[in-house]
């Protein structure tokens, strides 16, 4: 830690600029002296730069000591005056609980890319000693092509007024009116699209950077670390945000427990749960909001809700997401009215008639259905984010055991690994730690073998899980394949060795990036080679990322979803943006 002492009082602007000039890190964090930070405030603030591509400056949610919201992003009106959105709101109200682009974030608690701050010349001295320097900074950040983001997962208590008082025209507050004029003279032209100050337009103005509203309903809140459907829905919500929509997510069971609630809100998703929403039916019937598009997941919910949604929002673009729960052949028009398929499949086909398109999850290489046969099917495969940089090989240790989906298959695979494979691996690799999900069926085996390290649910759900290990091994002999567990590992740059049974059901493009070993000797040989040969490891890591990106990447999914929602943009323009 370095402490800088000013020889004279430089004021807020001068002191911040001096500290920034001396800083060495990638990010600068400005924090008022009249604040108390809450748990994980800084981690949440900095993670936003990865979660929102192009973010240049990120601000915290400011709370009053009473716990009420003091500021949840800020609004600048047409005349240059400002309003702290969320003032006196309940701290967990859906309207203040999702990250979003905003007019500006308060200098009381914000982070900014250091190089960006320096390239902009820091806080402008024209606003010394303070007030409007943070507003002006936000406008310059946007002019540089970067985003200004409010992050509610970063919470800071702000004792407002202790430093400068609350009375306009006295003390440091006297500069506020003068600096507003300076700001307006500079940026008044860009404010012409802003509204005049009025309570009834607060919710519209705070979301000025969105181009539409999308409601997404699923049975439960997605848990991205647990299953491929959850990960796909989580990325789907992020894609909606990147397409310019404000995504609102409503779990039909009313449960948005942590950490998933925070995961969604920190990525810009408004989560609708009790006490604000009692049920999907009640929300559809009672809300005064207008949605440009609605996405309903799973056959049972489609049957229950799609007719209501079509009646309530007749102009909305409606998508029905059945993922892999209904085969594409169920929607083949040549089979309609034949009575074939399970009751669930027949119900899904009937519900789909209320939707503009039905989304199917499948491997693109296996997509054989002629879309013209149904006219309303669209492929939206599993989605994996390959845009992050994986950890270097030297920063990793140990091997991740990738189990089968069925308990019996997982137990058999782990027994084979410990009893037959490890005795041959240890002489070649030395003391070796195998990291195993601490599932109930596997715990007795983990407890009996000190070479096995249990992985908690929290560890399994971490977005950095795959950065910890040198490689993954899936020694499955029974049951179905484990594409839903191998593909996210490959997407994160983790090379994997798998048996043919583990790779079953994966498309050829993905299978080619796996190291497949059919028997014990081959599996041991391949694990040792991949573990010890750095060049082979690097090639396998890059190949896995490239293959998953080509078939299941975030960008590819965005390209598939955008035309399905293009009509929503057109309908909003036709109605006039509200």
Coordinates of C-alpha atoms in Angstrom, one line a residue:
X1 CA 0.0 0.0 0.0
X2 CA 1.2 3.5 -0.8
X3 CA -0.2 6.6 1.0
X4 CA 0.0 10.0 -0.7
X5 CA -0.3 13.2 1.3
X6 CA -1.1 16.5 -0.4
X7 CA 0.8 19.5 0.8
X8 CA -2.4 21.5 0.4
X9 CA -6.1 20.7 -0.1
X10 CA -6.5 19.9 -3.8
X11 CA -10.3 19.2 -3.5
X12 CA -12.0 16.2 -4.8
X13 CA -11.1 16.6 -8.4
X14 CA -7.4 17.5 -7.8
X15 CA -6.9 14.7 -5.2
X16 CA -8.5 12.1 -7.5
X17 CA -6.4 13.1 -10.4
X18 CA -3.2 13.1 -8.4
X19 CA -3.9 9.6 -7.1
X20 CA -4.8 8.4 -10.6
X21 CA -1.5 9.7 -11.9
X22 CA 0.4 7.6 -9.3
X23 CA -1.7 4.4 -9.7
X24 CA -0.2 1.2 -11.2
X25 CA -3.2 -1.2 -11.6
X26 CA -5.4 -1.8 -14.5
X27 CA -8.4 -0.2 -12.9
X28 CA -8.9 3.0 -10.8
X29 CA -11.4 2.9 -8.0
X30 CA -12.7 6.1 -6.5
X31 CA -14.4 5.9 -3.1
X32 CA -15.7 8.7 -0.9
X33 CA -14.5 9.0 2.6
X34 CA -18.1 9.1 3.8
X35 CA -18.8 5.5 2.8
X36 CA -18.9 2.0 4.2
X37 CA -18.4 -0.8 1.7
X38 CA -20.4 -4.1 2.0
X39 CA -19.2 -7.6 1.3
X40 CA -17.9 -8.3 -2.2
X41 CA -18.5 -4.8 -3.4
X42 CA -15.2 -4.5 -5.2
X43 CA -15.3 -8.0 -6.8
X44 CA -18.8 -7.2 -8.2
X45 CA -17.6 -3.8 -9.5
X46 CA -14.6 -5.1 -11.3
X47 CA -16.3 -8.2 -12.7
X48 CA -18.7 -5.9 -14.6
X49 CA -15.9 -5.0 -17.0
X50 CA -15.9 -8.6 -18.2
X51 CA -19.7 -9.1 -18.0
X52 CA -20.5 -5.9 -20.1
X53 CA -18.2 -5.8 -23.1
X54 CA -17.0 -2.3 -23.8
X55 CA -17.7 -1.1 -20.2
X56 CA -15.5 1.9 -19.5
X57 CA -16.8 3.1 -16.1
X58 CA -18.9 1.2 -13.5
X59 CA -20.6 2.5 -10.4
X60 CA -22.0 0.9 -7.3
X61 CA -25.5 1.0 -5.8
X62 CA -25.4 3.6 -3.0
X63 CA -27.5 2.9 0.1
X64 CA -28.6 5.2 2.9
X65 CA -27.6 4.1 6.4
X66 CA -31.2 3.1 6.9
X67 CA -30.8 0.5 4.1
X68 CA -33.0 2.3 1.6
X69 CA -31.5 2.9 -1.9
X70 CA -29.8 6.3 -2.3
X71 CA -28.8 5.9 -5.9
X72 CA -29.2 3.2 -8.5
X73 CA -27.6 4.9 -11.5
X74 CA -28.4 8.5 -12.3
X75 CA -30.6 10.4 -14.8
X76 CA -29.6 13.7 -16.5
X77 CA -32.6 15.7 -17.7
X78 CA -32.8 17.9 -20.8
X79 CA -31.8 21.1 -18.8
X80 CA -28.7 19.4 -17.4
X81 CA -30.0 18.8 -13.9
X82 CA -29.6 15.4 -12.4
X83 CA -31.6 12.9 -10.5
X84 CA -30.4 9.9 -8.5
X85 CA -32.7 7.1 -9.7
X86 CA -34.0 4.8 -7.0
X87 CA -33.8 7.3 -4.1
X88 CA -35.7 5.9 -1.1
X89 CA -36.6 2.7 -3.0
X90 CA -36.6 -0.7 -1.2
X91 CA -33.1 -2.0 -1.7
X92 CA -34.2 -5.2 -3.4
X93 CA -36.9 -3.7 -5.6
X94 CA -36.6 -5.2 -9.1
X95 CA -36.3 -1.8 -10.6
X96 CA -33.0 -1.1 -8.8
X97 CA -31.7 -4.6 -8.8
X98 CA -30.3 -5.1 -12.4
X99 CA -27.2 -3.8 -13.9
X100 CA -27.7 -1.5 -16.8
X101 CA -26.2 1.3 -18.9
X102 CA -27.0 4.7 -17.3
X103 CA -26.5 8.4 -17.9
X104 CA -23.8 8.5 -15.2
X105 CA -22.6 6.9 -12.0
X106 CA -21.6 8.8 -8.9
X107 CA -18.0 9.5 -8.1
X108 CA -18.7 8.4 -4.5
X109 CA -18.0 4.8 -5.6
X110 CA -16.9 4.0 -9.2
X111 CA -14.3 2.1 -11.1
X112 CA -12.8 3.0 -14.4
X113 CA -10.2 1.6 -16.8
X114 CA -7.0 3.4 -15.8
X115 CA -5.7 3.9 -19.4
X116 CA -9.1 5.2 -20.4
X117 CA -9.1 7.7 -17.5
X118 CA -5.7 8.9 -18.4
X119 CA -6.5 9.2 -22.1
X120 CA -9.4 11.4 -21.3
X121 CA -7.3 13.6 -19.1
X122 CA -8.9 12.5 -15.8
X123 CA -11.6 14.5 -14.1
X124 CA -11.9 17.9 -15.7
X125 CA -10.4 20.6 -13.6
X126 CA -13.2 22.9 -14.8
X127 CA -15.3 21.2 -12.2
X128 CA -12.9 21.7 -9.3
X129 CA -13.3 21.3 -6.4
X130 CA -16.2 19.0 -7.2
X131 CA -19.7 18.4 -8.6
X132 CA -20.5 17.4 -12.2
X133 CA -17.0 16.0 -12.7
X134 CA -18.5 12.5 -12.7
X135 CA -21.3 13.5 -15.0
X136 CA -18.9 15.1 -17.5
X137 CA -16.6 12.0 -17.2
X138 CA -19.5 9.7 -18.2
X139 CA -20.2 11.8 -21.3
X140 CA -16.6 11.7 -22.4
X141 CA -16.4 7.9 -21.8
X142 CA -19.4 7.4 -24.1
X143 CA -17.9 9.8 -26.7
X144 CA -14.8 7.5 -26.6
X145 CA -17.1 4.5 -27.5
X146 CA -17.3 2.9 -24.1
X147 CA -20.2 2.1 -21.8
X148 CA -21.2 3.6 -18.5
X149 CA -22.7 0.8 -16.3
X150 CA -24.5 0.8 -12.9
X151 CA -23.9 -2.4 -10.9
X152 CA -26.3 -3.2 -8.1
X153 CA -24.3 -6.2 -6.8
X154 CA -21.7 -3.7 -5.6
X155 CA -23.3 -2.1 -2.5
X156 CA -21.9 0.9 -0.7
X157 CA -23.4 2.8 2.2
X158 CA -23.1 6.5 1.6
X159 CA -23.6 9.0 4.4
X160 CA -24.8 11.6 1.9
X161 CA -24.0 15.2 2.8
X162 CA -21.4 14.7 5.5
X163 CA -18.6 15.9 3.3
X164 CA -20.2 18.9 1.6
X165 CA -23.6 19.4 3.3
X166 CA -27.0 19.2 1.8
X167 CA -28.0 22.8 1.4
X168 CA -27.7 24.2 -2.1
X169 CA -25.7 27.5 -2.4
X170 CA -23.6 26.9 0.7
X171 CA -20.1 25.6 1.1
X172 CA -18.9 23.3 -1.6
X173 CA -22.5 22.8 -2.7
X174 CA -22.3 26.4 -4.1
X175 CA -20.3 25.0 -7.0
X176 CA -23.2 22.7 -8.1
X177 CA -25.3 25.3 -10.0
X178 CA -22.2 26.9 -11.6
X179 CA -20.9 23.5 -12.8
X180 CA -24.3 22.5 -14.2
X181 CA -24.0 25.5 -16.5
X182 CA -20.5 24.4 -17.6
X183 CA -21.8 20.9 -18.3
X184 CA -24.8 22.2 -20.2
X185 CA -22.7 24.5 -22.4
X186 CA -20.6 21.5 -23.4
X187 CA -23.2 18.8 -23.8
X188 CA -26.5 20.6 -24.3
X189 CA -26.8 19.3 -27.9
X190 CA -26.7 15.7 -26.8
X191 CA -29.3 16.4 -24.1
X192 CA -32.0 17.3 -26.7
X193 CA -33.2 13.7 -26.8
X194 CA -33.6 13.6 -23.0
X195 CA -37.0 14.5 -21.4
X196 CA -37.8 17.3 -19.0
X197 CA -37.8 16.4 -15.4
X198 CA -41.0 14.6 -14.4
X199 CA -41.8 11.7 -11.9
X200 CA -43.9 9.8 -14.5
X201 CA -40.9 9.3 -16.9
X202 CA -38.3 8.2 -14.4
X203 CA -38.6 4.5 -15.3
X204 CA -38.4 5.4 -19.1
X205 CA -35.4 7.7 -18.8
X206 CA -33.4 5.4 -16.6
X207 CA -33.6 2.8 -19.4
X208 CA -32.9 5.1 -22.3
X209 CA -30.1 2.8 -23.6
X210 CA -32.5 -0.1 -24.2
X211 CA -34.4 -0.6 -27.5
X212 CA -37.1 -2.9 -26.2
X213 CA -38.5 -5.1 -23.5
X214 CA -38.4 -8.9 -23.4
X215 CA -40.1 -11.1 -20.8
X216 CA -38.6 -14.6 -20.2
X217 CA -40.4 -17.2 -18.2
X218 CA -39.0 -20.6 -17.1
X219 CA -39.9 -23.1 -14.4
X220 CA -37.0 -22.1 -12.1
X221 CA -34.1 -19.7 -12.0
X222 CA -31.2 -20.9 -14.1
X223 CA -28.2 -22.2 -12.2
X224 CA -25.4 -21.9 -14.9
X225 CA -22.9 -24.1 -13.1
X226 CA -25.2 -27.1 -12.7
X227 CA -26.6 -28.0 -16.1
X228 CA -26.5 -27.1 -19.8
X229 CA -30.1 -25.9 -20.0
X230 CA -29.4 -23.4 -17.2
X231 CA -26.2 -22.2 -18.9
X232 CA -28.1 -21.9 -22.2
X233 CA -30.8 -19.8 -20.6
X234 CA -28.3 -17.7 -18.7
X235 CA -26.5 -16.8 -21.9
X236 CA -29.8 -16.3 -23.8
X237 CA -30.7 -13.6 -21.2
X238 CA -27.2 -12.0 -21.7
X239 CA -27.7 -12.1 -25.5
X240 CA -31.0 -10.3 -25.2
X241 CA -29.2 -7.6 -23.2
X242 CA -26.5 -7.3 -25.9
X243 CA -29.2 -7.0 -28.6
X244 CA -30.4 -3.9 -26.8
X245 CA -33.4 -5.3 -24.9
X246 CA -34.1 -5.1 -21.2
X247 CA -34.6 -8.8 -20.2
X248 CA -37.0 -9.5 -17.4
X249 CA -36.9 -13.0 -16.0
X250 CA -39.8 -14.6 -14.1
X251 CA -39.3 -18.0 -12.4
X252 CA -42.7 -19.8 -12.3
X253 CA -41.9 -21.3 -9.0
X254 CA -41.2 -17.9 -7.5
X255 CA -37.8 -18.9 -6.2
X256 CA -34.7 -16.9 -7.1
X257 CA -32.2 -18.0 -4.4
X258 CA -28.6 -16.9 -4.2
X259 CA -26.2 -17.0 -5.8
X260 CA -28.2 -17.2 -9.0
X261 CA -30.4 -14.1 -8.3
X262 CA -27.2 -12.0 -8.0
X263 CA -25.7 -13.7 -11.0
X264 CA -28.7 -12.6 -13.1
X265 CA -29.0 -9.1 -11.8
X266 CA -25.3 -8.4 -12.1
X267 CA -25.5 -9.3 -15.8
X268 CA -28.4 -6.9 -16.4
X269 CA -31.5 -9.1 -15.9
X270 CA -34.5 -7.8 -14.0
X271 CA -35.7 -10.7 -11.8
X272 CA -39.4 -10.8 -11.0
X273 CA -40.2 -12.7 -7.8
X274 CA -42.4 -12.4 -4.7
X275 CA -43.4 -10.1 -3.0
X276 CA -43.4 -8.1 -6.3
X277 CA -44.8 -10.8 -8.4
X278 CA -47.1 -13.6 -7.1
X279 CA -47.3 -15.8 -10.2
X280 CA -46.8 -15.7 -13.9
X281 CA -50.6 -15.6 -14.5
X282 CA -51.0 -12.7 -12.1
X283 CA -48.2 -10.8 -13.7
X284 CA -49.5 -11.3 -17.2
X285 CA -53.0 -10.2 -16.2
X286 CA -52.1 -7.3 -14.0
X287 CA -48.9 -5.7 -15.3
X288 CA -49.2 -2.4 -17.1
X289 CA -45.9 -3.0 -19.0
X290 CA -45.8 -3.7 -22.7
X291 CA -43.4 -6.3 -23.9
X292 CA -42.0 -6.4 -27.4
X293 CA -41.1 -10.1 -27.1
X294 CA -41.8 -13.0 -24.8
X295 CA -40.0 -16.2 -24.4
X296 CA -41.6 -19.1 -22.6
X297 CA -39.5 -22.2 -21.7
X298 CA -40.5 -25.8 -21.4
X299 CA -43.6 -27.6 -22.7
X300 CA -45.7 -27.5 -19.5
X301 CA -45.3 -23.7 -19.2
X302 CA -46.0 -23.2 -22.9
X303 CA -49.3 -25.0 -22.6
X304 CA -50.2 -23.0 -19.5
X305 CA -49.0 -19.5 -20.5
X306 CA -48.7 -19.0 -24.3
X307 CA -52.4 -18.5 -24.9
X308 CA -52.6 -15.9 -22.1
X309 CA -49.5 -14.1 -23.4
X310 CA -50.8 -14.0 -27.0
X311 CA -54.1 -12.5 -25.8
X312 CA -52.4 -10.0 -23.4
X313 CA -49.7 -8.8 -25.8
X314 CA -51.0 -9.5 -29.3
X315 CA -48.2 -7.6 -31.1
X316 CA -45.4 -9.1 -29.1
X317 CA -43.0 -11.5 -30.8
X318 CA -43.5 -14.8 -29.0
X319 CA -40.8 -17.6 -28.8
X320 CA -41.4 -21.0 -27.3
X321 CA -38.2 -22.6 -26.1
X322 CA -38.5 -26.4 -25.7
X323 CA -34.7 -26.9 -25.7
X324 CA -34.0 -30.6 -26.0
X325 CA -37.2 -31.7 -24.1
X326 CA -39.1 -32.2 -27.4
X327 CA -37.5 -33.8 -30.5
X328 CA -37.7 -31.7 -33.7
X329 CA -39.6 -34.6 -35.4
X330 CA -42.6 -33.9 -33.1
X331 CA -43.1 -30.6 -35.0
X332 CA -43.0 -32.2 -38.4
X333 CA -46.1 -31.1 -40.2
X334 CA -46.4 -34.4 -41.9
X335 CA -47.2 -36.0 -38.6
X336 CA -49.7 -33.4 -37.4
X337 CA -53.0 -34.9 -36.4
X338 CA -51.5 -38.5 -36.4
X339 CA -51.7 -38.8 -32.6
X340 CA -48.0 -39.9 -32.5
X341 CA -45.6 -38.9 -29.8
X342 CA -45.9 -38.7 -26.0
X343 CA -48.7 -36.7 -24.4
X344 CA -46.0 -34.1 -23.5
X345 CA -44.9 -33.8 -27.1
X346 CA -48.4 -33.5 -28.4
X347 CA -49.1 -30.7 -25.8
X348 CA -46.0 -28.9 -26.8
X349 CA -47.0 -29.0 -30.5
X350 CA -50.4 -27.6 -29.6
X351 CA -48.9 -24.8 -27.5
X352 CA -46.4 -23.9 -30.2
X353 CA -49.3 -22.8 -32.4
X354 CA -49.5 -19.7 -30.2
X355 CA -45.8 -18.8 -30.8
X356 CA -44.1 -17.1 -33.7
X357 CA -41.2 -19.6 -33.5
X358 CA -40.2 -22.7 -31.5
X359 CA -36.6 -22.9 -30.4
X360 CA -34.9 -26.3 -30.4
X361 CA -31.6 -27.2 -28.8
X362 CA -29.5 -29.6 -30.9
X363 CA -26.0 -30.1 -32.2
X364 CA -25.9 -28.0 -35.4
X365 CA -24.1 -30.9 -37.2
X366 CA -27.2 -33.1 -36.4
X367 CA -29.8 -30.6 -37.5
X368 CA -31.5 -32.5 -40.3
X369 CA -35.1 -31.3 -40.2
X370 CA -36.3 -29.3 -43.1
X371 CA -37.3 -26.0 -41.5
X372 CA -39.8 -25.5 -44.3
X373 CA -41.7 -28.5 -43.2
X374 CA -42.9 -26.7 -40.0
X375 CA -42.3 -23.1 -40.9
X376 CA -41.8 -22.2 -37.3
X377 CA -38.8 -24.1 -36.0
X378 CA -35.5 -22.4 -35.2
X379 CA -32.3 -23.9 -34.0
X380 CA -30.8 -22.4 -30.8
X381 CA -28.2 -24.9 -29.6
X382 CA -26.4 -25.0 -26.3
X383 CA -24.5 -21.8 -25.7
X384 CA -21.0 -21.4 -24.3
X385 CA -19.0 -18.3 -23.8
X386 CA -15.6 -18.7 -25.3
X387 CA -14.6 -15.1 -25.2
X388 CA -12.7 -15.2 -22.0
X389 CA -8.9 -15.9 -21.8
X390 CA -8.2 -19.2 -20.1
X391 CA -5.6 -19.6 -17.4
X392 CA -2.1 -20.5 -18.5
X393 CA -0.9 -24.1 -18.3
X394 CA 1.6 -23.3 -15.6
X395 CA -1.1 -21.8 -13.3
X396 CA -3.0 -25.1 -13.2
X397 CA -2.7 -28.4 -11.2
X398 CA -4.6 -31.6 -10.8
X399 CA -7.2 -33.4 -12.9
X400 CA -10.9 -32.9 -13.0
X401 CA -13.0 -36.0 -13.0
X402 CA -16.0 -35.6 -15.3
X403 CA -18.7 -38.0 -14.2
X404 CA -21.6 -39.6 -16.0
X405 CA -25.1 -38.2 -15.6
X406 CA -26.5 -41.3 -13.9
X407 CA -25.3 -42.1 -10.4
X408 CA -24.5 -45.7 -11.3
X409 CA -22.5 -44.7 -14.3
X410 CA -20.6 -42.0 -12.2
X411 CA -19.8 -44.5 -9.5
X412 CA -18.6 -47.1 -12.0
X413 CA -16.4 -44.5 -13.7
X414 CA -14.8 -43.4 -10.5
X415 CA -14.1 -47.0 -9.3
X416 CA -12.4 -47.7 -12.6
X417 CA -10.3 -44.6 -12.3
X418 CA -9.2 -45.3 -8.7
X419 CA -8.8 -49.0 -8.9
X420 CA -7.3 -49.5 -12.4
X421 CA -6.1 -46.2 -13.8
X422 CA -4.5 -44.3 -10.9
X423 CA -2.1 -47.1 -10.1
X424 CA -0.6 -46.6 -13.6
X425 CA -0.9 -42.8 -13.6
X426 CA 0.9 -42.2 -10.3
X427 CA 4.3 -43.7 -11.3
X428 CA 4.3 -41.5 -14.4
X429 CA 2.9 -38.3 -12.9
X430 CA 3.8 -38.5 -9.2
X431 CA 1.5 -37.5 -6.4
X432 CA -1.7 -36.7 -8.3
X433 CA -4.8 -35.1 -7.1
X434 CA -8.1 -36.0 -8.7
X435 CA -10.9 -33.4 -8.1
X436 CA -14.3 -35.0 -7.9
X437 CA -17.8 -33.4 -7.6
X438 CA -19.0 -34.2 -4.1
X439 CA -22.2 -35.8 -5.2
X440 CA -24.0 -38.0 -2.7
X441 CA -23.3 -41.2 -4.7
X442 CA -19.6 -40.4 -5.0
X443 CA -18.9 -39.3 -1.4
X444 CA -18.2 -42.8 0.0
X445 CA -15.5 -43.3 -2.7
X446 CA -14.0 -39.8 -2.1
X447 CA -13.8 -40.4 1.7
X448 CA -11.9 -43.7 1.3
X449 CA -9.2 -42.4 -1.1
X450 CA -6.9 -39.5 -0.1
X451 CA -6.0 -38.9 -3.8
X452 CA -9.6 -37.7 -4.4
X453 CA -10.3 -34.1 -3.6
X454 CA -14.1 -33.2 -3.2
X455 CA -15.5 -30.3 -5.2
X456 CA -18.3 -28.4 -3.4
X457 CA -21.4 -27.1 -5.2
X458 CA -20.0 -23.6 -4.8
X459 CA -16.7 -24.6 -6.6
X460 CA -18.6 -26.4 -9.3
X461 CA -20.7 -23.4 -10.0
X462 CA -17.7 -21.0 -10.3
X463 CA -17.1 -19.5 -13.7
X464 CA -13.4 -20.1 -13.1
X465 CA -13.8 -23.8 -12.3
X466 CA -12.1 -25.1 -15.4
X467 CA -9.1 -22.7 -15.0
X468 CA -7.9 -24.7 -12.0
X469 CA -7.1 -28.0 -13.6
X470 CA -4.5 -29.3 -16.1
X471 CA -7.0 -31.5 -17.9
X472 CA -10.4 -33.3 -17.5
X473 CA -10.9 -37.0 -17.7
X474 CA -14.3 -38.7 -18.4
X475 CA -13.7 -42.5 -18.0
X476 CA -17.3 -43.4 -18.6
X477 CA -18.2 -47.0 -19.3
X478 CA -21.9 -47.0 -18.8
X479 CA -24.9 -44.8 -19.6
X480 CA -25.3 -41.9 -22.0
X481 CA -22.6 -39.4 -23.0
X482 CA -21.7 -36.3 -21.1
X483 CA -21.6 -33.7 -23.8
X484 CA -23.2 -31.2 -21.4
X485 CA -20.2 -31.5 -19.1
X486 CA -17.4 -31.9 -21.6
X487 CA -18.5 -29.0 -23.9
X488 CA -18.3 -26.3 -21.3
X489 CA -14.9 -27.6 -20.2
X490 CA -13.6 -27.4 -23.8
X491 CA -15.2 -24.0 -24.2
X492 CA -13.1 -22.8 -21.2
X493 CA -9.9 -24.2 -22.8
X494 CA -9.6 -27.3 -20.6
X495 CA -8.3 -30.3 -22.7
X496 CA -10.2 -33.5 -22.0
X497 CA -9.5 -37.2 -22.3
X498 CA -12.7 -39.3 -22.7
X499 CA -13.9 -42.8 -23.5
X500 CA -16.1 -43.4 -26.5
X501 CA -19.1 -43.8 -24.2
X502 CA -18.5 -40.4 -22.7
X503 CA -18.2 -38.8 -26.1
X504 CA -21.4 -40.4 -27.3
X505 CA -23.9 -38.0 -28.8
X506 CA -21.4 -35.2 -29.5
X507 CA -21.0 -33.8 -33.0
X508 CA -18.0 -34.7 -35.0
X509 CA -16.5 -31.2 -34.8
X510 CA -16.4 -31.4 -31.0
X511 CA -15.4 -35.1 -30.8
X512 CA -12.3 -34.3 -32.9
X513 CA -11.0 -31.9 -30.2
X514 CA -11.3 -34.6 -27.5
X515 CA -8.6 -37.1 -26.9
X516 CA -10.6 -40.4 -27.0
X517 CA -9.2 -43.6 -25.5
X518 CA -11.0 -46.9 -25.7
X519 CA -9.3 -48.9 -23.0
X520 CA -7.4 -48.5 -19.8
X521 CA -3.9 -48.6 -21.3
X522 CA -4.8 -46.0 -23.9
X523 CA -6.5 -43.7 -21.4
X524 CA -3.4 -43.7 -19.1
X525 CA -1.1 -43.1 -22.0
X526 CA -3.2 -40.2 -23.3
X527 CA -3.6 -38.6 -19.9
X528 CA 0.2 -38.7 -19.3
X529 CA 1.0 -37.3 -22.7
X530 CA -1.5 -34.5 -22.5
X531 CA -0.4 -33.7 -18.9
X532 CA 3.3 -33.6 -19.7
X533 CA 3.6 -32.3 -23.2
X534 CA 3.0 -28.5 -23.1
X535 CA 2.8 -28.1 -26.9
X536 CA 0.1 -30.8 -27.2
X537 CA -1.7 -29.2 -24.3
X538 CA -1.8 -25.8 -25.9
X539 CA -3.0 -27.2 -29.3
X540 CA -5.8 -29.2 -27.5
X541 CA -6.8 -26.1 -25.5
X542 CA -7.0 -23.9 -28.6
X543 CA -8.8 -26.5 -30.7
X544 CA -11.5 -27.1 -28.0
X545 CA -12.2 -23.4 -27.8
X546 CA -12.4 -22.9 -31.6
X547 CA -14.7 -25.9 -32.1
X548 CA -17.1 -24.9 -29.4
X549 CA -17.1 -21.4 -30.6
X550 CA -17.9 -22.5 -34.2
X551 CA -20.9 -24.6 -33.1
X552 CA -22.1 -23.2 -29.7
X553 CA -20.3 -19.9 -29.2
X554 CA -22.0 -16.8 -27.7
X555 CA -21.5 -14.9 -30.9
X556 CA -23.0 -17.6 -33.0
X557 CA -26.1 -17.9 -30.8
X558 CA -26.5 -14.1 -31.0
X559 CA -26.5 -14.3 -34.8
X560 CA -29.2 -17.0 -34.6
X561 CA -31.4 -15.1 -32.2
X562 CA -31.2 -11.7 -33.7
X563 CA -33.3 -12.4 -36.8
X564 CA -35.9 -14.1 -34.7
X565 CA -36.4 -10.9 -32.8
X566 CA -36.0 -8.4 -35.7
X567 CA -39.8 -8.2 -35.9
X568 CA -39.9 -7.0 -32.3
X569 CA -37.8 -4.0 -33.3
X570 CA -40.1 -3.4 -36.3
X571 CA -43.2 -3.5 -34.2
X572 CA -41.8 -1.1 -31.6
X573 CA -40.9 1.3 -34.4
X574 CA -44.3 0.9 -35.8
X575 CA -46.0 1.7 -32.5
X576 CA -43.6 4.5 -31.7
X577 CA -41.0 3.9 -28.9
X578 CA -42.4 4.3 -25.4

